[in-house]
Amino acid sequence: MKLFLTIVLSIIFIQQISSQSIGQCIKSPVIKDFNATKYFGKWYEIKRYNYIFEPKNLQCLVANYGYLNQSSVSVYNYGLNIKTNKTEGRSGYAYAPNLAEPNKLSVVLPVEVFNVTILQGEGPYDVLETDYDTYSLVYSCTQVVYDLVKLEIVWILARTPKLDEKLIHNLEQRLQSFNIDTSKLVTTDQSCGF
């Protein structure tokens, strides 16, 4: 009975954190002709799921991807800290663990506690869909408890700080076609002028 109660309470707690939910991760489609070079450059975060590792004081979040070497892409995520009014960022890298699935990357970024790197965190970064010039739909999901609990993050990214509301609506519909819950998406403030 104690175990059952613990599981039920854990499920209730997990549902309170928007990036954690009950169920299985979706199977991201393979984009066989995904072109990492065309994906390089600046991407603005338009909408995302809240998640426990997202710095709460940052707004105007941006990701910048570039060439690192033949097998890896450089990653620099940054934003404006609204408490210090300074830009803060983290550098890392990404790679495709399976070259037959070039849009399914693994991203390695430092995990910091009180500005001290305690480990290098690694997680999935699946490009569900992109036109390379305007938008990208990104999905990251880790099964925490087999077939029961997942930690998922979804992003709508854009090459510009703002997207037309009609396009955002269409992109949310695309996410729904992948069985992604768009009601959890929150809008990122992009008023900093990066």
XYZ file of C-alpha atoms in Angstrom:
194
model
C 0.000 0.000 0.000
C 2.881 2.378 0.808
C 4.416 1.749 -2.603
C 1.090 2.383 -4.353
C 0.601 5.645 -2.430
C 4.148 6.741 -3.250
C 3.567 6.065 -6.953
C 0.252 7.964 -6.969
C 1.760 10.963 -5.150
C 4.755 10.932 -7.487
C 2.474 10.953 -10.526
C 0.494 13.884 -9.117
C 3.742 15.786 -8.436
C 5.106 15.005 -11.902
C 1.970 16.353 -13.548
C 2.545 19.684 -11.765
C 5.833 20.162 -13.635
C 4.835 20.916 -17.207
C 7.801 19.184 -18.827
C 7.086 15.909 -17.038
C 4.046 13.860 -17.861
C 2.563 10.415 -17.988
C 3.132 8.287 -21.074
C 5.715 7.459 -23.679
C 7.934 9.719 -25.741
C 6.798 10.073 -29.334
C 8.890 8.484 -32.057
C 10.396 11.404 -33.930
C 10.397 11.060 -37.709
C 13.700 10.713 -39.534
C 14.613 13.521 -41.925
C 17.093 11.624 -44.096
C 18.145 14.738 -46.022
C 18.570 16.912 -42.902
C 21.323 19.436 -43.636
C 23.165 20.482 -40.458
C 25.093 23.178 -42.335
C 21.847 24.876 -43.425
C 20.683 24.641 -39.787
C 23.761 26.544 -38.509
C 23.268 30.059 -37.216
C 20.994 31.894 -34.837
C 17.616 30.538 -33.706
C 15.288 32.530 -31.440
C 13.105 30.700 -28.957
C 9.486 31.651 -29.743
C 7.637 29.126 -27.571
C 8.674 26.241 -25.349
C 7.642 23.964 -22.542
C 8.705 25.110 -19.100
C 11.194 22.705 -17.656
C 13.022 22.397 -14.381
C 16.501 23.123 -15.789
C 15.488 26.329 -17.581
C 17.027 29.339 -15.831
C 14.072 31.320 -14.469
C 15.736 34.739 -14.744
C 16.508 34.539 -18.472
C 14.473 36.046 -21.273
C 15.147 36.560 -24.971
C 16.622 33.074 -25.276
C 18.684 32.355 -28.367
C 20.564 29.303 -29.628
C 23.493 29.629 -31.988
C 24.772 26.561 -33.855
C 27.967 26.319 -35.880
C 30.692 24.076 -37.217
C 32.872 22.470 -34.542
C 34.447 19.554 -36.418
C 33.435 16.843 -38.911
C 31.272 15.017 -36.378
C 30.079 17.762 -34.023
C 28.185 21.042 -34.023
C 28.943 23.894 -31.619
C 26.061 24.994 -29.400
C 25.813 28.329 -27.617
C 22.583 29.066 -25.746
C 22.175 32.497 -24.212
C 19.699 35.040 -22.933
C 19.357 38.193 -20.885
C 19.348 37.765 -17.105
C 16.592 40.152 -16.006
C 18.029 40.436 -12.468
C 21.572 41.387 -13.496
C 20.722 42.862 -16.921
C 23.650 40.886 -18.363
C 23.813 38.261 -21.076
C 24.382 34.732 -19.772
C 25.047 31.639 -21.786
C 26.282 28.082 -21.939
C 28.476 26.502 -24.561
C 28.381 22.880 -25.571
C 28.193 20.675 -28.598
C 25.839 18.334 -30.442
C 26.362 15.245 -32.540
C 24.260 12.679 -34.404
C 24.669 9.306 -32.638
C 23.232 7.537 -35.704
C 24.234 9.010 -39.071
C 21.187 7.377 -40.673
C 19.066 9.726 -38.498
C 20.850 13.067 -38.997
C 18.031 15.180 -37.473
C 18.168 13.274 -34.168
C 21.003 14.874 -32.276
C 22.406 14.498 -28.809
C 23.302 17.799 -27.122
C 25.938 18.048 -24.404
C 25.796 21.118 -22.149
C 27.267 21.828 -18.715
C 24.985 21.454 -15.695
C 25.791 24.237 -13.259
C 24.890 24.724 -9.617
C 25.757 28.125 -8.130
C 27.882 28.897 -11.222
C 29.954 25.728 -10.791
C 29.824 23.045 -13.474
C 29.029 19.789 -11.716
C 28.694 17.585 -14.823
C 28.117 17.541 -18.548
C 24.426 16.871 -19.196
C 23.456 15.080 -22.380
C 20.000 14.958 -23.910
C 18.158 14.362 -27.164
C 17.485 17.189 -29.633
C 15.252 15.980 -32.449
C 14.439 18.388 -35.251
C 10.891 17.333 -36.112
C 10.547 19.768 -38.979
C 12.312 22.843 -40.345
C 12.447 24.962 -43.459
C 15.944 26.186 -42.367
C 15.051 29.832 -43.160
C 12.022 30.589 -40.982
C 11.186 27.998 -38.321
C 12.214 24.809 -36.578
C 10.140 22.440 -34.447
C 12.311 20.659 -31.884
C 11.481 17.807 -29.529
C 13.467 16.403 -26.642
C 12.182 13.515 -24.573
C 13.667 11.121 -22.062
C 11.727 8.213 -20.646
C 12.172 8.558 -16.862
C 10.110 5.557 -15.828
C 9.653 3.005 -18.625
C 6.298 3.592 -20.394
C 5.003 5.578 -17.422
C 6.757 8.937 -16.980
C 8.562 11.083 -19.526
C 10.480 14.330 -19.356
C 9.767 16.187 -22.585
C 10.610 19.612 -23.902
C 9.270 21.188 -27.068
C 10.478 24.321 -28.808
C 9.239 26.483 -31.625
C 12.325 28.286 -32.918
C 12.638 31.009 -35.543
C 15.340 32.862 -37.431
C 13.780 36.142 -36.290
C 12.732 37.245 -32.778
C 9.063 37.243 -33.747
C 6.823 35.123 -35.949
C 3.443 35.944 -37.421
C 0.641 34.653 -35.149
C -0.918 32.742 -38.032
C 2.362 30.928 -38.654
C 2.703 30.151 -34.933
C -0.811 28.712 -34.970
C 0.076 26.563 -38.005
C 3.268 25.360 -36.294
C 1.288 24.449 -33.175
C -1.042 22.415 -35.396
C 2.002 20.662 -36.879
C 3.148 19.803 -33.342
C -0.325 18.456 -32.565
C -0.044 16.210 -35.625
C 2.924 14.592 -33.844
C 0.668 14.070 -30.762
C 2.397 16.838 -28.826
C 0.361 18.768 -26.261
C 0.622 22.416 -27.311
C -1.362 23.665 -24.310
C 1.909 23.462 -22.316
C 3.752 25.884 -24.607
C 4.677 29.250 -23.117
C 5.750 32.303 -25.124
C 9.321 33.496 -24.730
C 9.860 37.235 -24.304
C 12.020 38.345 -27.242
C 12.019 42.104 -26.602
C 15.751 42.457 -25.812
C 16.939 43.263 -29.317
C 19.509 40.473 -29.712
